[in-house]
PDB file of C-alpha atoms in Angstrom:
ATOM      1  CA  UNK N   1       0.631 -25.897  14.821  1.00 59.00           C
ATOM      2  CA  UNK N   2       0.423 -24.624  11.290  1.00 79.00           C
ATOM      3  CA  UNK N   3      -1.925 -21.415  11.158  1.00 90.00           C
ATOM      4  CA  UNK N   4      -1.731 -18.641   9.003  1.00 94.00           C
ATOM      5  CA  UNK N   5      -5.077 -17.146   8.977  1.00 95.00           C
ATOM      6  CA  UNK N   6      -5.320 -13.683  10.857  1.00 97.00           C
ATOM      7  CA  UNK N   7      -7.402 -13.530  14.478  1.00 96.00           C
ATOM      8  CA  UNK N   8      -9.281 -10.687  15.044  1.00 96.00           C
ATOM      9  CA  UNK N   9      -6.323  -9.493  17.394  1.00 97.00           C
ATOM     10  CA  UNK N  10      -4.492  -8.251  14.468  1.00 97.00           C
ATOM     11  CA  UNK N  11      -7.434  -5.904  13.053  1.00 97.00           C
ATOM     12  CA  UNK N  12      -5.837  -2.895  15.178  1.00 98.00           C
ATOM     13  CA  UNK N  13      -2.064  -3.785  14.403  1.00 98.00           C
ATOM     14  CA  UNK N  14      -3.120  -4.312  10.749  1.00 98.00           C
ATOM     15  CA  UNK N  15      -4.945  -0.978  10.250  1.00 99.00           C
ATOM     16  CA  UNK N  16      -1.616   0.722  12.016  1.00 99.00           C
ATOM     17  CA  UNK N  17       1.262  -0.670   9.764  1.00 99.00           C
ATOM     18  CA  UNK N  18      -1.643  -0.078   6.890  1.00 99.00           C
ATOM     19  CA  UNK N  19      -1.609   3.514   7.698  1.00 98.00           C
ATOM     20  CA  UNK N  20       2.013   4.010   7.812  1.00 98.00           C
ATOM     21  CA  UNK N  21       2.521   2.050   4.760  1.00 98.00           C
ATOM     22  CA  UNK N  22       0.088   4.156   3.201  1.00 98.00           C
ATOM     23  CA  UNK N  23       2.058   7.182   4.133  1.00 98.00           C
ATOM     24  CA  UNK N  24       5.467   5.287   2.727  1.00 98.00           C
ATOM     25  CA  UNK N  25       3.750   4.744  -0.653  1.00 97.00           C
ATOM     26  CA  UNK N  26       2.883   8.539  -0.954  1.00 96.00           C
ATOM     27  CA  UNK N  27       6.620   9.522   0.501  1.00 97.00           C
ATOM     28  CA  UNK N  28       7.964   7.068  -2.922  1.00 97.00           C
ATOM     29  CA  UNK N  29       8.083   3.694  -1.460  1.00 97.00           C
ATOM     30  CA  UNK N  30       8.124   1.371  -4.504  1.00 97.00           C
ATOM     31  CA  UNK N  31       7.915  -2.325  -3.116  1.00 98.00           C
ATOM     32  CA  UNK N  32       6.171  -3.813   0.033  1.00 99.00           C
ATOM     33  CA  UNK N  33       7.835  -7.381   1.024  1.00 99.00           C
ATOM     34  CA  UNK N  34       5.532  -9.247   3.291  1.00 99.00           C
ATOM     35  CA  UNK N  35       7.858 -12.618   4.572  1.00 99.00           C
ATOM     36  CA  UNK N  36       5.920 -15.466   6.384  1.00 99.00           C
ATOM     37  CA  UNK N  37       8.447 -17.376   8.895  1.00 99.00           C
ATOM     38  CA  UNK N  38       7.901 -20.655  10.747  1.00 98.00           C
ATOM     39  CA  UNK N  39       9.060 -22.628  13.625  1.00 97.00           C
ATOM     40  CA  UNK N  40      11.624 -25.902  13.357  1.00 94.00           C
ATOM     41  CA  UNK N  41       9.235 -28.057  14.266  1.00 94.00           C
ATOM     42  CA  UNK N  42       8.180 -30.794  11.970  1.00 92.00           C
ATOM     43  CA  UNK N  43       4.438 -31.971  11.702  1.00 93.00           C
ATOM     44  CA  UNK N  44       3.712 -35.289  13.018  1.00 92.00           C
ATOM     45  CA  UNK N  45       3.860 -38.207  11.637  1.00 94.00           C
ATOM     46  CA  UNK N  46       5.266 -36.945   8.421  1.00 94.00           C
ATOM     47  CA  UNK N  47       9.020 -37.335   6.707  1.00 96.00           C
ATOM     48  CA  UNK N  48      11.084 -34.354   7.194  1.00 95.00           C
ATOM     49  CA  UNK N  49      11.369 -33.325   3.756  1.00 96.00           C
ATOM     50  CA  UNK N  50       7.579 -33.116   3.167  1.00 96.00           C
ATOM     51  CA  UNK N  51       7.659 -31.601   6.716  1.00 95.00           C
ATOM     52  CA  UNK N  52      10.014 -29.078   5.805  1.00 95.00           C
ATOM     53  CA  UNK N  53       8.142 -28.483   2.367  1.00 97.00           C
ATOM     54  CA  UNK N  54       4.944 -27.988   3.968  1.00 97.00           C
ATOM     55  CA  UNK N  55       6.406 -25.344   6.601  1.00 97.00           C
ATOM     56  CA  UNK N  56       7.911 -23.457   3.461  1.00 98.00           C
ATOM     57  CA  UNK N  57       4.098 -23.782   2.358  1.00 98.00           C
ATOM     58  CA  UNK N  58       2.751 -22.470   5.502  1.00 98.00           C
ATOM     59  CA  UNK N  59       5.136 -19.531   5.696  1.00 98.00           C
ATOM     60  CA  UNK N  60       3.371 -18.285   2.352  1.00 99.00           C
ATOM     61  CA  UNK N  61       0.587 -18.802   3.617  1.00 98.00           C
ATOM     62  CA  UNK N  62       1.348 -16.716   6.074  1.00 98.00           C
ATOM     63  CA  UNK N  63       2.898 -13.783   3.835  1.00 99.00           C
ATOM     64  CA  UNK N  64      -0.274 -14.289   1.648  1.00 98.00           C
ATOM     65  CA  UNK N  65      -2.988 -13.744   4.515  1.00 98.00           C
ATOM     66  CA  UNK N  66      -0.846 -10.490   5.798  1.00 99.00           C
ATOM     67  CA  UNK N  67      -0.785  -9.167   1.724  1.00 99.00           C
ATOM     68  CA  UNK N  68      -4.737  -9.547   1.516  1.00 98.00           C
ATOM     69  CA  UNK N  69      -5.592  -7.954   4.712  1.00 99.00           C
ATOM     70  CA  UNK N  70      -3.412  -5.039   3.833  1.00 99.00           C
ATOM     71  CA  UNK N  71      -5.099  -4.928   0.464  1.00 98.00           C
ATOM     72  CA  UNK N  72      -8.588  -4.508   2.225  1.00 98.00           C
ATOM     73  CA  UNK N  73      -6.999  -1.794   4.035  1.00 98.00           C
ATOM     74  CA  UNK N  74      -5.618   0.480   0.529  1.00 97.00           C
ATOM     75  CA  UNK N  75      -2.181  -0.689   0.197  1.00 98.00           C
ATOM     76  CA  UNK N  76      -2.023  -1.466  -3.680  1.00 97.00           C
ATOM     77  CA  UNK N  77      -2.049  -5.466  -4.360  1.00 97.00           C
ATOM     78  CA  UNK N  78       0.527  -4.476  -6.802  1.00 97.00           C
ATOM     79  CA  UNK N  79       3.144  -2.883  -4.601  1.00 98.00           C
ATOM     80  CA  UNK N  80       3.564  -5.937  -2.101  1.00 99.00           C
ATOM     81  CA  UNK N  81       5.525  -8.968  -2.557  1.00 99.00           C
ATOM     82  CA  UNK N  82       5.234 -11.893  -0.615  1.00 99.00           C
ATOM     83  CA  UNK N  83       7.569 -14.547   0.088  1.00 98.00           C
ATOM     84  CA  UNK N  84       7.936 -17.240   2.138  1.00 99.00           C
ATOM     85  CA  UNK N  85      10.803 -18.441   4.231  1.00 99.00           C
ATOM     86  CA  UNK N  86       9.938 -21.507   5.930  1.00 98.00           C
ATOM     87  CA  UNK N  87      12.746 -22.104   8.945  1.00 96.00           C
ATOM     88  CA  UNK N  88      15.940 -20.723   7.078  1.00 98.00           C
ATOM     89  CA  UNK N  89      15.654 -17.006   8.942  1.00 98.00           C
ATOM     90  CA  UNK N  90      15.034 -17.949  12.750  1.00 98.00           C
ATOM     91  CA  UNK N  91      15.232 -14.880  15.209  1.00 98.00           C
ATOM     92  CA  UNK N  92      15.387 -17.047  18.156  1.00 98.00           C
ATOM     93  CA  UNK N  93      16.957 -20.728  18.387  1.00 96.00           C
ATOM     94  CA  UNK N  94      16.429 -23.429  20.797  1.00 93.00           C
ATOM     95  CA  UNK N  95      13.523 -26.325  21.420  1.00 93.00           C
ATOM     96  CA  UNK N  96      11.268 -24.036  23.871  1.00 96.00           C
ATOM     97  CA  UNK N  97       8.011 -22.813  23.445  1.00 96.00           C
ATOM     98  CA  UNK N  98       9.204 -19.323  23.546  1.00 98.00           C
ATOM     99  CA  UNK N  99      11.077 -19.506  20.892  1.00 97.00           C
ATOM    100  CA  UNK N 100       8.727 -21.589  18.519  1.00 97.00           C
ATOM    101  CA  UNK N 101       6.350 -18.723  19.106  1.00 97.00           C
ATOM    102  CA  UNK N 102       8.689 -15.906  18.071  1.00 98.00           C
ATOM    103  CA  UNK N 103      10.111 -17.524  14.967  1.00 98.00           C
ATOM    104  CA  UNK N 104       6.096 -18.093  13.823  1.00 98.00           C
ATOM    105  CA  UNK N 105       5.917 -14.300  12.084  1.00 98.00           C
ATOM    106  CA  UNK N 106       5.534 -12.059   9.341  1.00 98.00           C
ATOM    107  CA  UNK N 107       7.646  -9.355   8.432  1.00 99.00           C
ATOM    108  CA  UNK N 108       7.126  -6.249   6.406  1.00 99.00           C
ATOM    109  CA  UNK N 109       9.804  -4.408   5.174  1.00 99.00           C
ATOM    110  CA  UNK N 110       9.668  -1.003   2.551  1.00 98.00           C
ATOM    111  CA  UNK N 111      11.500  -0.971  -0.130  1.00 97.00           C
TER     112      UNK N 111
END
């Protein structure tokens, strides 16, 4: 629980959405926002609002790790925004493993 830094499974992915971003940025794309997302669950043995604080934390985190990779790959620092959402956008709800795992994301949207 609580990761944010990229595996080597998302070098391929990564230099895909770089690629097309790339192409959105020369087409007049002005704004990249990256938005880090976590999971309801709280961290152990800690009181839910420092729980919830630190999975607001980790879903920057998140954002932040997906904004430098893309950097590395030629999208301008500059054009990307990150923010980061803790729980309050779930895509899946429920107290299952499956959905745990499909809240825990990033999203990148062109502005």
């Amino acid at each position: 629980m609580g990761e944010y830094v990229l595996t080597p499974d998302a070098d391929h992915p990564l230099d895909e959405i770089a690629s097309t971003l790339v192409d959105e940025i020369n087409n007049g794309a002005k704004s990249i926002i990256i938005s880090g997302h976590t999971d309801i669950q709280s961290f152990v043995g800690v009181p839910p609002a420092e729980s919830n604080q630190r999975n607001w934390e980790l879903s920057q985190k998140r954002a932040t790790s997906v904004a430098k990779a893309l950097s590395k790959r030629g999208i301008p620092i500059t054009r990307m925004i990150t923010t980061g959402y803790g729980y309050s956008q779930p895509v899946a709800y429920g107290h299952s493993e499956v959905a745990w795992a499909k809240n825990r994301r990033v999203e990148i949207e062109v502005e």
